[in-house]
Amino acid sequence: MKLTRKGSAGSGSAEGAPGTSASLEGQSIDRRTFLRRSGLSVGGVGAASVLPGYLMSRSRAAQDTAPKPDVETEIRRSVCTHCSVGCGVVAEVQNGVWTGQEPDFESPINLGAHCAKGASVREHGHGVKRVKYPMKLVNGKWKRLSWEQAVEEIGDKLLKIREESGPDAVFWCGSSKASNEGSYLQRKFASFWGTNNVDHQARICHSTTVAGVANTWGYGAMTNSYNDMHNCKAMLFCGSNAAEAHPVAMQHVLRGKENGAKMIVVDPRFTRTAAHADQFIRLRPGTDVAFIYGLLWHIFQNGWQDEEYIRQRVFAMDEIREEVLNNWDPATVEDVTGVPEEEMYQAAKTMAENRPGTIVWCMGHTQHHIGNNMTRADCILQLALGNIGVSGGGANIFRGHDNVQGATDVGPNCHTLPGYYGLSEDAWKHWARVWEVDYEWLRSRYDTRRKYNAGNGEMAYTMHIPGMPVSRWIDGVLEDKENLQQADNFRAIFFQGHAANSQTRNVEMKEALEKLDLVVVSDPYPTHLAVMSERQNDTYLLPTATQFETKGSVTASNRSLQWREQVIEPLFEAKPDHEILYLFAKKFGFADKMFKNIRVEDGVPSIEDTLREINRGTWSIGYTGQSPERLKLHAKHRGDFDTTTLQAKGGPADGEYYGLPWPCWGNPELGHLGTPILYDTSKPVAEGGLTFRARFGVEYEGENLLAEGSYSAGSGIKDGYPEFTLGMLRQLGWDKDLTAQEKATIARIGGIDVDESNLQEMSIREAIGSKADHINWKTDLSGGIQRVAIKHGCAPFGNAKARCKVWQFPDPIPKHREPLYTARYDLVDQYPTYEDRKAFYRLPTLYSSIQDKDYSGEYPLIFISGRLVEYEGGGAESRSSAWLAELQQEMFVEINTADANDRNIRDKQWVWLEGPEGGRIKIKAMVTPRVGRGVIWTPFHFGGWHQGEDLKDRYPEGTAPYVRGESCNTATTYGYDSVTQMQETKATLCEIKPA
Amino acid sequence: MRQWHAGLGIVAAALVLVGCYESTEVTVYDPGVYKGEEDPLMAKQRKEAQQERLRQRFRQVQTDR
Amino acid sequence: MARMKFLCDAERCIECNACVTACKNENEVPWGVNRRRVVTLKDGEPGEKSISVACMHCTDAPCAAVCPVDCFYTTDDGIVLHDKDLCIGCGYCFYACPFGAPQFPEEKAFGMRGKMDKCTFCAGGPDPDNSEAEFKKYGANRIAEGKLPACAEMCATKALLAGDGDMIADIYRQRVIRRSGRPQTWGWQKAYGESI
């Protein structure tokens, strides 16, 4: 799979040897030896001038970054910024320079381990290829400008656009690479600007997981943890290549395997993860629902399902059973997925006989136009086996970026305010209370001139309509204005920490970029976005700090929050996200309102205060207990936590779970331990136990949706119950447990003036009547309702069944539908896609009109993409790191030997890969049996080339990454999930020809 | 003036020529005998305290805990 | 006295290149010189295995045996090091080494072949421990600081083990028992004349 393992530099698209070396000096002749031998100790001008330049520059570079003896070394602790595993990083700093990196063996998450990316993070402290100061394009040339100038110019242009086209004409792209605080401020900023056109990488990463999983059992997150995989008896990986995407997770996976777990890997490719599996199943891309149903067929046929669990805790499994047994017999499954009955049976048997077992899925599952169906099918499989809510089981969804979980939870999302509160009036009012701003003022920031189609035919103001997602911003620029559900097209984009080359349809993206009035890239590196178009003016680069140059909290995939210390000062003229947002908030005149409760010192908003504000508002998912103080304590005493259970044994955090995995209920003073495993009824809620969330009402079409006879340990209610409201507390007679202060807060939220001094004595009814009955566990800012529910052993969000049927979704029961661009066109009749939609996230969205045409003749190869361990995301950062770039120097495509021979293609030959929408990329062929016949695979981290052209000259001087190559997404195609607008990159078509 | 110039020339020549000077220190080779610098690490490693430190480190970083 | 060894557990190695990068980072090894690399056998096929390879610090090291200037020395705990001031860059060691460990920077200044560079077990060279001179010529000296090689300490899955051979063997044997497989100590027989 790795095309290049070169010993030397300078070939292909890789740039020559960068110079941070020491040891080379001793190899031929070093400068001091030369001087000594030539008898010159001083005045060696002549001697030095004959030295080759590379020795000189190396010498300087080494002096900059190498550790020095006898210089005081400070230790700073951070967390790797490359993936969601959350590996601890220990940095050694001398005089402000990052001179050493040590393994963080005390971290219970990585025990000192790193992958290539994690082992290279010290390079972030060198930043040779960084954007060093604000720049703008002037007639095609990059010109330096000051921060003041940049903010003034950009700000004026944005205000002009806002004036002319309304607040929705700007797309604000936030980031999963920002800290919780940074990403939270990104969402808050967009809200104050007056638009929901704000989004981040989760849209194209796990949005279908979040939607699918949350709608099944309550929360859209990994249920267990990497560490808990030590306890698995079986592990089913679907569309996850953990060995390359989450390498340190494999430490826990392989420990689980050594403890006896059976490991099954399902993927179109024989991945590096598959190389460690007991069983590898190759399936046709895009048929994951059929695959899961194929497993369920054997489970139902053999009666392997957990009937008691289903009776107590699962809704509508009978409808799944009917669907599976009627439509997904082994022959059909084999026809659709390509997996023979014997292999299906073996996998189903392994999962049935080895419980608890877990399922792991990643982009292979999520990035489809029916991604939400696939993720729900996974949940259903686990529910059938009774595997959710138990240690060793669970849906272990490995998230992507280091803070994609946190940014999804509290950050920039176009369809919701922080904490999944949504965009309803109630949601806005809740956050207005937290922010202490007037709701009407917030409303006035939005476009209130007219209402638009909210998607379901209902008309609403843009404030209440999901904005355009990051996967579709190009359509926000290119689509006919009349077809948009907002006032105007996008005229400006502001990207803070997102690689656009990880999005599909780059050819149209180039067109969109060239049409925009203004492009701002706030990033440590210029990124592909800055160079891919032929823009000449109105394009700005703002040097932005990495997370090692600031501090804050970051949420790992397992929902643990970890605290990062600042390792070094921002390099060059870089500023961290929150400082840049503050500058623009000031320019736009809402800084005082936006930072009302966040202290700003020397222009830098307090990270701690920002987290405290998150704590005060995010009751819905229990981001309320993780105060900065508690997180810092965990970081300091991380060695006290068990590496399997993540629970502290002794020490100041005794009994707590590492990083207080959310939900960490109530306020910090409540001292909740965190929830290491979601929906685990074996523990009391106060100690991390939980039930399934009652999120979908108490009944559906006359059938009970609440749990039956299942409840968490020590529950005061020995059966299912709805979510807690003040009214419910009153009915139970538990309202008397509320403190006077809590009562007063609840009353205030209910709009009732009360005399606080009387409250101690009075019941809530006497004090405020029933007017505040609707106030619930999510909107009660005192935390009293949560506290009292937990005191009685109950989960604040209720105790319901998980549901197999999501009646609000296009496919209530998950269905297989052929990819929009399918190689099996003969199956389209039976498994067609959806009808086109007129207004979906403000945009027309095509389905059937694309699938109507058969492309499989001209483009017969199925095209999928994925990750390399050395690079991350769009790769602007990692391809700019010499240590990583050396390991992967060329963009390539994996093609099966038979397909290569059919096309007269030889290994390492240049080829053209063309997608059905016309995008073409020039790359190297890697002929390998790793991909099956008819399927090709490319990595998606490359950029800096466009349709055969190296764009090196378009980068500002000295910032072009060492390694550049075609973005695979120049050749990828249209296709978006029917619930979340996830892009379909894991099943499209192409053809490959020798170049 | 000329003399001054000549003097300068000699100094310059001398300066250039010292660049060609090679050390006369030679390492006489004996087959099978290491004649490089003595590594101070050798002595350090012989101390039990140092060996114990390395064992301790091993237990911290190399075990699954 | 410990006998320092490397062991790569192929059942755990996932070819993530953390070891390679950790080495680059710790020793500031230049582009083009790879003291450590990961080798994958049967790439992309069932039976695919990866192993991280560097100087194994052999007992009776073949490199030392062929060196025409005898620039190698072995510490009491078995770490094979060399003095770059003596090395003439002839390349004999490269041909003798069963692991392909010795590295030579490409021809650069004055058309000279560079002096040999290889894994030092993060134990530097004969210059004073942790001095600037030592770092420039040989890289870090973690052993002197009571630490183990960076590659093994940062291994993603603890596949690569470095330290006293007996302690490594203990860990490895436990894993083999749990996996109920046969030990596959790639390279041990060749490097140390014994298997686990």
Short mmCIF file of N, CA, C and O in Angstrom, two decimals, chain A residues 573-625:
data_model
loop_
_atom_site.label_atom_id
_atom_site.label_comp_id
_atom_site.label_asym_id
_atom_site.label_seq_id
_atom_site.Cartn_x
_atom_site.Cartn_y
_atom_site.Cartn_z
N GLU A 573 3.98 35.45 13.75
CA GLU A 573 2.93 36.39 14.17
C GLU A 573 1.60 35.70 14.41
O GLU A 573 0.54 36.33 14.38
N ALA A 574 1.64 34.39 14.61
CA ALA A 574 0.39 33.64 14.74
C ALA A 574 -0.38 34.03 15.99
O ALA A 574 0.21 34.46 16.99
N LYS A 575 -1.70 33.91 15.90
CA LYS A 575 -2.57 34.11 17.05
C LYS A 575 -3.50 32.90 17.16
O LYS A 575 -3.87 32.31 16.15
N PRO A 576 -3.90 32.55 18.38
CA PRO A 576 -4.84 31.42 18.51
C PRO A 576 -6.25 31.80 18.07
O PRO A 576 -6.59 32.99 18.00
N ASP A 577 -7.06 30.78 17.79
CA ASP A 577 -8.42 30.98 17.27
C ASP A 577 -9.21 32.01 18.07
O ASP A 577 -9.83 32.92 17.51
N HIS A 578 -9.20 31.83 19.41
CA HIS A 578 -10.08 32.68 20.22
C HIS A 578 -9.67 34.14 20.18
O HIS A 578 -10.50 35.03 20.28
N GLU A 579 -8.38 34.38 20.01
CA GLU A 579 -7.92 35.76 19.93
C GLU A 579 -8.34 36.39 18.60
O GLU A 579 -8.74 37.56 18.54
N ILE A 580 -8.27 35.60 17.54
CA ILE A 580 -8.67 36.10 16.22
C ILE A 580 -10.17 36.40 16.22
O ILE A 580 -10.62 37.44 15.72
N LEU A 581 -10.94 35.50 16.82
CA LEU A 581 -12.39 35.72 16.87
C LEU A 581 -12.69 37.00 17.66
O LEU A 581 -13.59 37.77 17.31
N TYR A 582 -11.93 37.20 18.72
CA TYR A 582 -12.14 38.41 19.52
C TYR A 582 -11.88 39.67 18.69
O TYR A 582 -12.64 40.63 18.74
N LEU A 583 -10.80 39.63 17.90
CA LEU A 583 -10.47 40.79 17.06
C LEU A 583 -11.61 41.13 16.12
O LEU A 583 -11.97 42.29 15.93
N PHE A 584 -12.19 40.08 15.51
CA PHE A 584 -13.28 40.34 14.57
C PHE A 584 -14.58 40.72 15.30
O PHE A 584 -15.34 41.54 14.80
N ALA A 585 -14.80 40.13 16.47
CA ALA A 585 -15.98 40.50 17.24
C ALA A 585 -15.91 41.99 17.58
O ALA A 585 -16.91 42.72 17.55
N LYS A 586 -14.71 42.43 17.89
CA LYS A 586 -14.51 43.84 18.22
C LYS A 586 -14.77 44.71 16.99
O LYS A 586 -15.46 45.71 17.06
N LYS A 587 -14.23 44.25 15.88
CA LYS A 587 -14.41 44.98 14.63
C LYS A 587 -15.91 45.09 14.28
O LYS A 587 -16.37 46.11 13.78
N PHE A 588 -16.65 44.02 14.54
CA PHE A 588 -18.07 44.01 14.20
C PHE A 588 -18.94 44.62 15.30
O PHE A 588 -20.16 44.69 15.17
N GLY A 589 -18.32 44.97 16.41
CA GLY A 589 -19.05 45.70 17.44
C GLY A 589 -19.83 44.84 18.43
O GLY A 589 -20.65 45.37 19.17
N PHE A 590 -19.61 43.51 18.44
CA PHE A 590 -20.34 42.73 19.43
C PHE A 590 -19.42 42.04 20.45
O PHE A 590 -19.82 41.10 21.13
N ALA A 591 -18.18 42.50 20.53
CA ALA A 591 -17.24 41.86 21.44
C ALA A 591 -17.71 41.94 22.90
O ALA A 591 -17.62 40.97 23.65
N ASP A 592 -18.24 43.10 23.28
CA ASP A 592 -18.65 43.25 24.68
C ASP A 592 -19.76 42.28 25.04
O ASP A 592 -19.77 41.70 26.13
N LYS A 593 -20.69 42.10 24.12
CA LYS A 593 -21.78 41.17 24.36
C LYS A 593 -21.28 39.73 24.34
O LYS A 593 -21.62 38.91 25.19
N MET A 594 -20.46 39.43 23.35
CA MET A 594 -20.02 38.04 23.17
C MET A 594 -19.11 37.59 24.32
O MET A 594 -19.13 36.43 24.72
N PHE A 595 -18.31 38.51 24.83
CA PHE A 595 -17.37 38.14 25.89
C PHE A 595 -17.79 38.72 27.23
O PHE A 595 -16.96 39.01 28.09
N LYS A 596 -19.09 38.87 27.39
CA LYS A 596 -19.62 39.48 28.60
C LYS A 596 -19.12 38.76 29.87
O LYS A 596 -18.73 39.39 30.84
N ASN A 597 -19.15 37.44 29.83
CA ASN A 597 -18.75 36.67 31.01
C ASN A 597 -17.40 35.98 30.85
O ASN A 597 -17.09 35.02 31.55
N ILE A 598 -16.67 36.43 29.85
CA ILE A 598 -15.34 35.85 29.60
C ILE A 598 -14.32 36.97 29.71
O ILE A 598 -14.34 37.93 28.93
N ARG A 599 -13.47 36.85 30.69
CA ARG A 599 -12.46 37.88 30.92
C ARG A 599 -11.54 37.99 29.71
O ARG A 599 -11.13 36.97 29.15
N VAL A 600 -11.24 39.20 29.30
CA VAL A 600 -10.32 39.40 28.18
C VAL A 600 -9.12 40.18 28.70
O VAL A 600 -9.26 41.27 29.23
N GLU A 601 -7.95 39.58 28.57
CA GLU A 601 -6.74 40.26 29.05
C GLU A 601 -5.79 40.47 27.89
O GLU A 601 -5.44 39.51 27.20
N ASP A 602 -5.38 41.69 27.68
CA ASP A 602 -4.51 42.04 26.56
C ASP A 602 -5.04 41.49 25.23
O ASP A 602 -4.30 40.96 24.41
N GLY A 603 -6.33 41.55 25.06
CA GLY A 603 -6.92 41.11 23.80
C GLY A 603 -7.10 39.60 23.69
O GLY A 603 -7.50 39.10 22.64
N VAL A 604 -6.79 38.87 24.78
CA VAL A 604 -6.92 37.41 24.72
C VAL A 604 -8.02 36.96 25.68
O VAL A 604 -7.90 37.12 26.89
N PRO A 605 -9.11 36.38 25.14
CA PRO A 605 -10.18 35.90 26.02
C PRO A 605 -9.70 34.73 26.87
O PRO A 605 -8.89 33.91 26.42
N SER A 606 -10.19 34.66 28.09
CA SER A 606 -9.77 33.60 29.01
C SER A 606 -10.36 32.26 28.59
O SER A 606 -11.57 32.10 28.44
N ILE A 607 -9.46 31.29 28.43
CA ILE A 607 -9.90 29.94 28.06
C ILE A 607 -10.68 29.33 29.22
O ILE A 607 -11.72 28.68 29.02
N GLU A 608 -10.21 29.53 30.43
CA GLU A 608 -10.88 28.96 31.60
C GLU A 608 -12.31 29.50 31.72
O GLU A 608 -13.24 28.74 31.94
N ASP A 609 -12.45 30.81 31.54
CA ASP A 609 -13.79 31.39 31.62
C ASP A 609 -14.70 30.84 30.53
O ASP A 609 -15.90 30.66 30.74
N THR A 610 -14.11 30.62 29.37
CA THR A 610 -14.91 30.08 28.26
C THR A 610 -15.42 28.69 28.61
O THR A 610 -16.58 28.36 28.40
N LEU A 611 -14.54 27.87 29.18
CA LEU A 611 -14.98 26.53 29.58
C LEU A 611 -16.05 26.63 30.67
O LEU A 611 -17.02 25.87 30.65
N ARG A 612 -15.89 27.57 31.57
CA ARG A 612 -16.90 27.72 32.61
C ARG A 612 -18.26 28.10 32.02
O ARG A 612 -19.30 27.68 32.49
N GLU A 613 -18.21 28.90 30.97
CA GLU A 613 -19.48 29.25 30.31
C GLU A 613 -20.09 28.01 29.64
O GLU A 613 -21.31 27.80 29.70
N ILE A 614 -19.24 27.19 29.02
CA ILE A 614 -19.73 25.93 28.44
C ILE A 614 -20.35 25.10 29.57
O ILE A 614 -21.44 24.56 29.42
N ASN A 615 -19.66 25.01 30.69
CA ASN A 615 -20.17 24.28 31.85
C ASN A 615 -21.55 24.78 32.28
O ASN A 615 -22.42 24.01 32.64
N ARG A 616 -21.73 26.09 32.22
CA ARG A 616 -22.99 26.66 32.70
C ARG A 616 -24.16 26.42 31.76
O ARG A 616 -25.31 26.50 32.17
N GLY A 617 -23.83 26.09 30.47
CA GLY A 617 -24.93 25.98 29.51
C GLY A 617 -25.23 24.60 28.97
O GLY A 617 -26.34 24.31 28.57
N THR A 618 -24.24 23.71 28.98
CA THR A 618 -24.39 22.47 28.23
C THR A 618 -24.89 21.33 29.11
O THR A 618 -24.20 20.32 29.31
N TRP A 619 -26.11 21.47 29.62
CA TRP A 619 -26.69 20.46 30.50
C TRP A 619 -27.11 19.22 29.75
O TRP A 619 -27.13 18.12 30.29
N SER A 620 -27.44 19.41 28.48
CA SER A 620 -28.03 18.33 27.68
C SER A 620 -27.12 17.12 27.56
O SER A 620 -27.60 16.00 27.40
N ILE A 621 -25.81 17.33 27.58
CA ILE A 621 -24.90 16.20 27.41
C ILE A 621 -23.90 16.12 28.57
O ILE A 621 -22.88 15.44 28.47
N GLY A 622 -24.21 16.83 29.64
CA GLY A 622 -23.32 16.73 30.79
C GLY A 622 -21.91 17.23 30.55
O GLY A 622 -20.94 16.57 30.88
N TYR A 623 -21.83 18.42 29.93
CA TYR A 623 -20.54 19.11 29.84
C TYR A 623 -20.45 20.12 30.98
O TYR A 623 -19.78 21.13 30.89
N THR A 624 -21.18 19.82 32.04
CA THR A 624 -21.35 20.81 33.09
C THR A 624 -20.41 20.58 34.27
O THR A 624 -20.08 21.50 35.00
N GLY A 625 -19.96 19.34 34.43
CA GLY A 625 -19.16 19.02 35.60
C GLY A 625 -17.66 19.17 35.38
O GLY A 625 -16.88 19.10 36.34
#
